[in-house]
Coordinates of C-alpha atoms and ligand atoms in Angstrom, one line a residue:
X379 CA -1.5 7.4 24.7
X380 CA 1.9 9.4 24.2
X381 CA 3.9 9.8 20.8
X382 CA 7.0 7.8 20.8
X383 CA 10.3 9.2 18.7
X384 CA 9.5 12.7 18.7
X385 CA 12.8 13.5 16.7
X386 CA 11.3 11.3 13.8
X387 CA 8.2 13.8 13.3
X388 CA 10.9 16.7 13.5
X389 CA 12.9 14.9 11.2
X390 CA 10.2 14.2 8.6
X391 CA 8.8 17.9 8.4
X392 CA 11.9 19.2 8.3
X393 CA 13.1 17.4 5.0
X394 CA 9.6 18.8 3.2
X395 CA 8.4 21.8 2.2
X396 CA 5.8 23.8 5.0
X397 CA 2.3 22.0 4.4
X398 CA -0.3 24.6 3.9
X399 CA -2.1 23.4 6.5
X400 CA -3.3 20.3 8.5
X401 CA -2.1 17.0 5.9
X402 CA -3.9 14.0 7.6
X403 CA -3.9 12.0 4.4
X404 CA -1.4 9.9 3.9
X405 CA -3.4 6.9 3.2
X406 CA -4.7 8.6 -0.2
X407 CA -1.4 10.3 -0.6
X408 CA 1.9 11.6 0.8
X409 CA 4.2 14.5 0.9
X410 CA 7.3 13.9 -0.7
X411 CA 10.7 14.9 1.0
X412 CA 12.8 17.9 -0.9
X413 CA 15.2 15.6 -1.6
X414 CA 12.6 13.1 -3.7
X415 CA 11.1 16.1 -5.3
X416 CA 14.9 17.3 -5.9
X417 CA 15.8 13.8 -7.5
X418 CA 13.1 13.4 -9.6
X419 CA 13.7 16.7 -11.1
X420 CA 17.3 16.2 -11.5
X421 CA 16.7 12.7 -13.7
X422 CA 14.4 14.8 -16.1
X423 CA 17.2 16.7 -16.5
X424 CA 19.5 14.6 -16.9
X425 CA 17.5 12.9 -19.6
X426 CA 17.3 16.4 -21.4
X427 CA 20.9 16.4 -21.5
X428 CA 22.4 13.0 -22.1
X429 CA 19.0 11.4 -23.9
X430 CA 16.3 9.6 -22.2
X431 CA 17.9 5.6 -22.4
X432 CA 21.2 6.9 -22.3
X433 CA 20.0 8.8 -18.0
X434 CA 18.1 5.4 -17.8
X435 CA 21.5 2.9 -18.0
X436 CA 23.3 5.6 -15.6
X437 CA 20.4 5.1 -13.2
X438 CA 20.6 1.5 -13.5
X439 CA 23.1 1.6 -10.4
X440 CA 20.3 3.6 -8.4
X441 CA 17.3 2.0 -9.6
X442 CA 18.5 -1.5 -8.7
X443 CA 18.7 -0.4 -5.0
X444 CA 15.4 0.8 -5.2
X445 CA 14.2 -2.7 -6.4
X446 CA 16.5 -4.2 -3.2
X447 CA 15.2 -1.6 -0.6
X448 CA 11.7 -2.6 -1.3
X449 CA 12.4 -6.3 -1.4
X450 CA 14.4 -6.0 1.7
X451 CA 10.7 -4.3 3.2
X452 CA 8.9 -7.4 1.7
X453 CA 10.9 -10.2 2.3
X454 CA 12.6 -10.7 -1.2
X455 CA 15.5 -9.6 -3.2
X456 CA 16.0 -7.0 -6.0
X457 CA 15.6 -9.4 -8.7
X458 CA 12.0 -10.2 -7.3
X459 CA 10.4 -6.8 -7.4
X460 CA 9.7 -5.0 -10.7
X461 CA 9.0 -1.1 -10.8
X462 CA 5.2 -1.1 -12.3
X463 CA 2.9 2.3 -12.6
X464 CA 0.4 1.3 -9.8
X465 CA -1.0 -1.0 -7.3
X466 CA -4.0 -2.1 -9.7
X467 CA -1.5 -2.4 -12.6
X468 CA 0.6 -4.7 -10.4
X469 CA -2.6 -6.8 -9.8
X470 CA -4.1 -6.7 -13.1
X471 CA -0.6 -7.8 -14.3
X472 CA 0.1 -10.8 -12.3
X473 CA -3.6 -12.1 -12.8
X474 CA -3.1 -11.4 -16.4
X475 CA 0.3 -13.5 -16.6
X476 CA -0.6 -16.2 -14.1
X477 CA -2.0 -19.6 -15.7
X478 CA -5.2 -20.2 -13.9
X479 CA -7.3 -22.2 -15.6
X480 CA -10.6 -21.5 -16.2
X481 CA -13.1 -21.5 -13.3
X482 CA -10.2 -20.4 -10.7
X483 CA -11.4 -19.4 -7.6
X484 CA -9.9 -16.4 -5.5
X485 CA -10.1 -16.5 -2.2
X486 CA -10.4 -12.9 -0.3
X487 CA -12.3 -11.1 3.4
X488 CA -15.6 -9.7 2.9
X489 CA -14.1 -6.6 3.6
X490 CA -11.8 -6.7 0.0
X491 CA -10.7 -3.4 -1.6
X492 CA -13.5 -2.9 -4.3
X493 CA -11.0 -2.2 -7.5
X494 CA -9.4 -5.6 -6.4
X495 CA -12.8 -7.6 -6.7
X496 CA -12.9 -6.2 -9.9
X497 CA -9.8 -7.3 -11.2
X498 CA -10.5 -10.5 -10.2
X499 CA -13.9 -10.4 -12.0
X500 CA -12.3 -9.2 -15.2
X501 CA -9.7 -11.8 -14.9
X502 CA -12.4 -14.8 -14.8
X503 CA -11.9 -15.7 -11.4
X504 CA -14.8 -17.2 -8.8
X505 CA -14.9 -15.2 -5.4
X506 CA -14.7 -17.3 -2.4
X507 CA -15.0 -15.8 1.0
X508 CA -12.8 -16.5 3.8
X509 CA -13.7 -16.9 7.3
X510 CA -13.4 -13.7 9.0
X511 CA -14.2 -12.7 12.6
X512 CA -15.8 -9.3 13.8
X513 CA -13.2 -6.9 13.3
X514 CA -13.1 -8.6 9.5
X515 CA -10.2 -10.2 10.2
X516 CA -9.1 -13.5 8.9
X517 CA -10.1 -16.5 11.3
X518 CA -7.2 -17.7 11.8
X519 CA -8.6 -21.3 13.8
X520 CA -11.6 -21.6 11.3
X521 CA -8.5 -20.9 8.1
X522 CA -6.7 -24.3 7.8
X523 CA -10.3 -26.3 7.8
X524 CA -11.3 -24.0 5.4
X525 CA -8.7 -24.2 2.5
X526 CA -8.3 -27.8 3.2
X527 CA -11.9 -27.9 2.0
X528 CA -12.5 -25.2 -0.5
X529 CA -9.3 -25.8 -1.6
X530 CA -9.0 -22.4 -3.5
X531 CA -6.3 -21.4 -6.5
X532 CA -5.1 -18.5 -4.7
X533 CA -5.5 -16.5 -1.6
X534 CA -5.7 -12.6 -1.2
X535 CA -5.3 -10.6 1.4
X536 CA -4.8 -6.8 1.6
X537 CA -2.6 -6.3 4.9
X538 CA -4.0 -2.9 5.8
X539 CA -7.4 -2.1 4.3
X540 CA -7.9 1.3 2.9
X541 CA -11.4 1.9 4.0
X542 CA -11.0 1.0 7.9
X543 CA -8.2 0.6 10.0
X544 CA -7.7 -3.4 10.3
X545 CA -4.7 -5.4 10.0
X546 CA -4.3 -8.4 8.6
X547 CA -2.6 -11.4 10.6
X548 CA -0.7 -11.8 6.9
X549 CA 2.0 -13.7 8.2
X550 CA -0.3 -16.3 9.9
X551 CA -2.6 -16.8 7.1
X552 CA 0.8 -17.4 4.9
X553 CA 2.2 -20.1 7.5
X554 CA -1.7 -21.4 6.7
X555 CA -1.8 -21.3 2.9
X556 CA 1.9 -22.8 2.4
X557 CA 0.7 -25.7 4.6
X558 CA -2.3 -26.0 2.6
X559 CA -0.3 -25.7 -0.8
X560 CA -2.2 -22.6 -1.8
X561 CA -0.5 -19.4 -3.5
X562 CA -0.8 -16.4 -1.0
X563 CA -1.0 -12.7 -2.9
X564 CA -0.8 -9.9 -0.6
X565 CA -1.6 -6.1 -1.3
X566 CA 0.5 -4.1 0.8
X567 CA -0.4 -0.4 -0.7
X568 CA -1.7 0.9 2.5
X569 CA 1.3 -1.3 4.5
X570 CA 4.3 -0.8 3.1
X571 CA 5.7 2.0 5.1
X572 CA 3.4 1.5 7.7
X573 CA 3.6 -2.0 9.4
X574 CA 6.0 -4.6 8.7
X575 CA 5.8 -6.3 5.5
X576 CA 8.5 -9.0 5.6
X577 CA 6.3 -11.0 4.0
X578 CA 7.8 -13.2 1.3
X579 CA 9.7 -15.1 3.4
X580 CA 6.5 -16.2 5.6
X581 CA 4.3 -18.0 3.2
X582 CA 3.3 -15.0 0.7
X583 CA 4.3 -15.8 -2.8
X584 CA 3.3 -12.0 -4.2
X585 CA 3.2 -8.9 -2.8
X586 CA 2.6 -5.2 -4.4
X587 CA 1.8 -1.8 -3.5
X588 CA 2.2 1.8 -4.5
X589 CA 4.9 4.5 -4.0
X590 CA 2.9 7.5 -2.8
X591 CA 1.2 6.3 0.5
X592 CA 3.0 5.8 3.6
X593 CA 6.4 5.7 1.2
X594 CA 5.9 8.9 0.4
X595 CA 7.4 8.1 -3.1
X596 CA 6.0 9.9 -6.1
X597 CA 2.8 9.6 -7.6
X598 CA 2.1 7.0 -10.6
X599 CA 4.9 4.4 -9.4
X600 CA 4.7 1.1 -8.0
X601 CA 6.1 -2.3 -7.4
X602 CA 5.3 -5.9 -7.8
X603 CA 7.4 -8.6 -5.8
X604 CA 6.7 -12.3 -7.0
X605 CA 8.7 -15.6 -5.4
X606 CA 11.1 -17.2 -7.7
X607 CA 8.5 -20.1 -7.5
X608 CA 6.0 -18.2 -9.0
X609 CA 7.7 -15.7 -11.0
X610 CA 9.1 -18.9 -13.6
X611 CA 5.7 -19.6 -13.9
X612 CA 4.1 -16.7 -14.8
X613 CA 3.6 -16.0 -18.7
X614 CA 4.4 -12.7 -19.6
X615 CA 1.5 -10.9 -21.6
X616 CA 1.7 -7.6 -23.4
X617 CA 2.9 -5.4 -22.0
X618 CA 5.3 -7.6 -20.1
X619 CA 8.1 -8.6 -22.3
X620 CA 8.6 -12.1 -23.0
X621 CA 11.9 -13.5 -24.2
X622 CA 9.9 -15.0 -27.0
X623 CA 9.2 -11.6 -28.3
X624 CA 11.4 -9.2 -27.1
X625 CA 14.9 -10.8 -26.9
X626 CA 16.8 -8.0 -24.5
X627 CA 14.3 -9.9 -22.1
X628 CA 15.9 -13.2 -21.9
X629 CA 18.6 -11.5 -19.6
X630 CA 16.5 -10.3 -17.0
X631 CA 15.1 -12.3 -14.0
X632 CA 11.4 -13.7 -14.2
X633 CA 9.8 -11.0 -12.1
X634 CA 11.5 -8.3 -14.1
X635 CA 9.9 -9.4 -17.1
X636 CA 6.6 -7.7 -16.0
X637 CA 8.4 -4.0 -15.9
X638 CA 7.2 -2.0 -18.4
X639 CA 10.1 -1.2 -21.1
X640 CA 9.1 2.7 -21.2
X641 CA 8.2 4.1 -18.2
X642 CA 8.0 7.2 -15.9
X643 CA 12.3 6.6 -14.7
X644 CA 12.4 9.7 -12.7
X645 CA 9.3 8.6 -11.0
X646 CA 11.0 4.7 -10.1
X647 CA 14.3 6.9 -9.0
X648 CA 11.9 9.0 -6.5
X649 CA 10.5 5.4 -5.2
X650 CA 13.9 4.2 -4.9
X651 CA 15.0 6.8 -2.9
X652 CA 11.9 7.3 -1.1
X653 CA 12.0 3.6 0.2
X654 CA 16.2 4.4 1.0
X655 CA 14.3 7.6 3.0
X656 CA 12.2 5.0 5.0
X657 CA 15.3 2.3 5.8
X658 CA 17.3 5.4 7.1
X659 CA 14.4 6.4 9.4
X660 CA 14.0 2.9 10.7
X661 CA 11.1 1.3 9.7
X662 CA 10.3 0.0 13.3
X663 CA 10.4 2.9 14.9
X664 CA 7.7 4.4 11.8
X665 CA 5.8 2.0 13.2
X666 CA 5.7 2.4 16.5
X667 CA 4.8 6.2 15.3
X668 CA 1.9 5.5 13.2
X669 CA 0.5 2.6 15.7
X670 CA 0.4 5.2 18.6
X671 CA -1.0 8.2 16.2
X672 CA -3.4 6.0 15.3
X673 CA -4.9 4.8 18.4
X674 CA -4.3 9.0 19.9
X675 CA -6.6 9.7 17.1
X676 CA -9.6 7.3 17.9
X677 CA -9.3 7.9 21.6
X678 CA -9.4 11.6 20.6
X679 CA -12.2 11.6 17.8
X680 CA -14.2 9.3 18.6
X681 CA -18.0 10.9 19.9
X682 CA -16.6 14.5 18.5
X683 CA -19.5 16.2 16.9
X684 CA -21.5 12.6 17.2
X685 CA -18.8 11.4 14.6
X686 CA -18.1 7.6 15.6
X687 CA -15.1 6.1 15.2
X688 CA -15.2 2.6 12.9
X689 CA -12.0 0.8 13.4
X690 CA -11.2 -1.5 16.3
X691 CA -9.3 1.4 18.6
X692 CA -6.5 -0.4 19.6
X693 CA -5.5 -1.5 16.0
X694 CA -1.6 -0.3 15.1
X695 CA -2.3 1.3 11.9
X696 CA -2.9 5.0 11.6
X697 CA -5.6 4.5 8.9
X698 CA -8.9 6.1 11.2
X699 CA -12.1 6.1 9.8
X700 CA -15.1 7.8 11.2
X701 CA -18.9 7.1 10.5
X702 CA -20.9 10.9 10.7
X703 CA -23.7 11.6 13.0
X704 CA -27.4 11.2 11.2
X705 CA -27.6 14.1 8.7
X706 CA -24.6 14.4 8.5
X707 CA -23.3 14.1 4.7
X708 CA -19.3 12.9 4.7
X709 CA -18.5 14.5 1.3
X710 CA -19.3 18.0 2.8
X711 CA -17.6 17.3 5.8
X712 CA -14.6 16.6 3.6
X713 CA -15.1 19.8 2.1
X714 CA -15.8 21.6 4.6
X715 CA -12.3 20.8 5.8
X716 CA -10.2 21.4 3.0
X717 CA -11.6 24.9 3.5
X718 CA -10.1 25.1 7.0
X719 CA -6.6 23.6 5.1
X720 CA -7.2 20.0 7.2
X721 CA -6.9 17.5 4.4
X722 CA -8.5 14.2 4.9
X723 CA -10.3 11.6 2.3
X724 CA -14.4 11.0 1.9
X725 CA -14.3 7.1 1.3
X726 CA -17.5 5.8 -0.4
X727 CA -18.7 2.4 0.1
X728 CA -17.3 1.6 -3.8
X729 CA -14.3 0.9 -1.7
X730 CA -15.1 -2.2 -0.1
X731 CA -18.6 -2.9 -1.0
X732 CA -19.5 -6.3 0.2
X733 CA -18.7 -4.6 3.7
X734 CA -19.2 -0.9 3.9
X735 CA -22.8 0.2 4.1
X736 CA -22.4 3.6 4.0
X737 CA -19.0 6.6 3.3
X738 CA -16.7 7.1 6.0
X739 CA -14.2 10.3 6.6
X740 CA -10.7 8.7 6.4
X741 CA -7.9 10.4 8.6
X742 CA -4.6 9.2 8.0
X743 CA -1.6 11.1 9.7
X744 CA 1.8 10.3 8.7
X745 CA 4.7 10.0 11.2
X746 CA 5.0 13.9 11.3
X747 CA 1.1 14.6 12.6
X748 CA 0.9 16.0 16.8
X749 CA -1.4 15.8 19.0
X750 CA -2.0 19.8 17.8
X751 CA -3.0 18.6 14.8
X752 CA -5.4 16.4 15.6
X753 CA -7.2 18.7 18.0
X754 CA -7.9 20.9 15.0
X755 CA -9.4 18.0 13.1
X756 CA -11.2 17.2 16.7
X757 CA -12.5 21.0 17.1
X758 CA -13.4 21.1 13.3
X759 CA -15.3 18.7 13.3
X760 CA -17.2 19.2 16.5
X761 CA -17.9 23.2 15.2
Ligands
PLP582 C1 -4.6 2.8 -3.0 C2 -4.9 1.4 -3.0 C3 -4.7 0.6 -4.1 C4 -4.5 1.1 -5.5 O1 -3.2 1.7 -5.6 P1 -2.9 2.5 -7.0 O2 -1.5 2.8 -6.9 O3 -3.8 3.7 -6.9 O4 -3.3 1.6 -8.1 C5 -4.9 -0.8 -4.0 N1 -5.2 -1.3 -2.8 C6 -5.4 -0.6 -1.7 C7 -5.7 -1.3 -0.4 C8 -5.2 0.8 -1.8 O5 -5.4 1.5 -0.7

């Protein structure tokens, strides 16, 4: 395998800050550019000076291409996608405002991010499991027999899992659910940013994510996208605002409804710009960046030190994940790591625990990572 767009991984270092050492965890969190960091700042500032509300109607301008930059990523326009805190608020918030009746049933892969099965658990909803094949991926010629006869309220799918490098066929499986009639919710924190997500248009009715994965926004942001279709049915609970009780909310569109009213604005401004960041990179060629890094890094880790590599290795997402010799314990390795300044994540089997049976080290380079730089992860972990 060789790195495509060269000038991109130039490009991206260049607009940060030095990393300490060997950053190969973008799937837990990114660096931000100078620029993001710089922005950020400047809005707290700018709030110290003019008043907090007063910086927020002057951002308006900048915050509303934010919401369009990320619909444009997802298929949808700025008055579908509402700024929320986080990927699990943006879940817990459209289940919350969404009138299932009682007894709903969710349909989701055995291989569904743990926090997610929770939410749905809190939320009421039955658990059905949808045909996967070996990889975990959705069956896409056992799908339309299946709805047709479970026939469940709503389908989700996480695009790119955060536990093992897998990708979704989302866009089939929404072609398959609007045939079937059946709302399709995607989580797309570990795909936005990473492969393409131009979703809304191809049978998903939802989609949400977080700002500091492969956006490289700031921490404690996210987004929520919702269809016009669904969005005017969703009933706005606290702390959505509902026209009913908070009039200033009549004017906004549905999906906007479920922004919270006080919120981290500098934060939103860093997504905003952060997602502009990605556009002006071109998202395809991100792509093609990650996809290759990630398949470099399984050819290259996999067998290292008896470490065995878990994804499928020609799957185009850079999200590696690597199952440790027998006595080997993961959280050490993880430590061990840090120590040498190579950051990577210890994922437990809380993240996906109908199908992880033991913790995985997680290795996720954004587009700026060499072949260097894995070849110290590859010699640490063979030491
Ligand atoms: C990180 C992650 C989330 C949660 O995102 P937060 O912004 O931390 O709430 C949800 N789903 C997947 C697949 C993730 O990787």
């Amino acid at each position: 395998v060789t790195l495509p767009h060269d000038d991109l991984a130039v490009a991206w270092r260049d607009a940060r800050l030095p990393t300490a050492g060997v950053h190969l965890d973008t799937a837990a969190c990114s660096r931000q550019s100078t620029r993001v960091l710089d922005a950020v700042a400047q809005h707290a500032r700018h709030e110290a000076e003019i008043g907090g509300y007063v910086a927020q109607v002057a951002a308006e301008p900048l915050l509303r291409q934010g919401r369009a930059a990320l619909g444009g990523l997802l298929g949808a326009t700025a008055d579908d996608v509402a700024f929320v805190e986080s990927a699990t608020v943006a879940l817990t918030l459209l289940l919350a405002c969404w009138p299932l009746g009682a007894g709903a049933t969710v349909a989701a892969v055995p291989g569904e991010w743990g926090p997610n099965l929770a939410a749905f658990a809190d939320r009421g909803l039955t658990l059905a499991t949808l045909p996967v094949d070996g990889a975990g991926r959705v069956d896409l010629e056992a799908l339309p027999g299946w709805l047709a006869s479970t026939r469940p309220d709503l389908v989700h799918v996480t695009v790119v899992s955060s536990h093992r490098g897998v990708l979704q066929p989302a866009a089939e499986v929404g072609s398959a659910c609007e045939q079937a009639g059946v709302p399709l919710v995607l989580d797309v924190a570990q795909a936005l940013g990473h492969v393409d997500c131009d979703l809304l248009t191809r049978g998903a009715d939802a989609a949400y994510g977080t700002s500091r994965k492969w956006l490289a926004g700031p921490r404690g942001v996210g987004f929520l996208a919702v269809r016009p279709g669904l969005a005017g049915q969703l009933v706005p609970v606290a702390p959505a605002a509902s026209p009913e009780r908070w009039p200033a909310a009549a004017g906004l569109p549905p999906a906007q409804r479920l922004e919270s009213a006080e919120a981290h604005v500098a934060g939103r401004l860093g997504l905003a710009l952060a997602a502009g960041e990605h556009l002006a990179a071109g998202p395809e060629r991100v792509r093609a960046r990650l996809a290759a890094l990630g398949r470099m890094a399984r050819g290259l880790l996999d067998g290292v030190g008896g470490w065995s590599v878990v994804d499928p290795p020609q799957e185009p997402v850079a999200v590696v994940t690597l199952a440790p010799p027998a006595g080997v314990t993961v959280a050490e390795t993880r430590a061990r790591l840090l120590t040498l300044g190579v950051v990577t994540t210890a994922a437990g089997p809380e993240r996906a625990p109908r199908e992880m049976t033991g913790p995985v080290l997680r290795v996720s380079p954004h587009v700026d990572a060499t072949v260097d730089d894995l070849e110290v992860l590859a010699a640490a972990l063979a030491a």
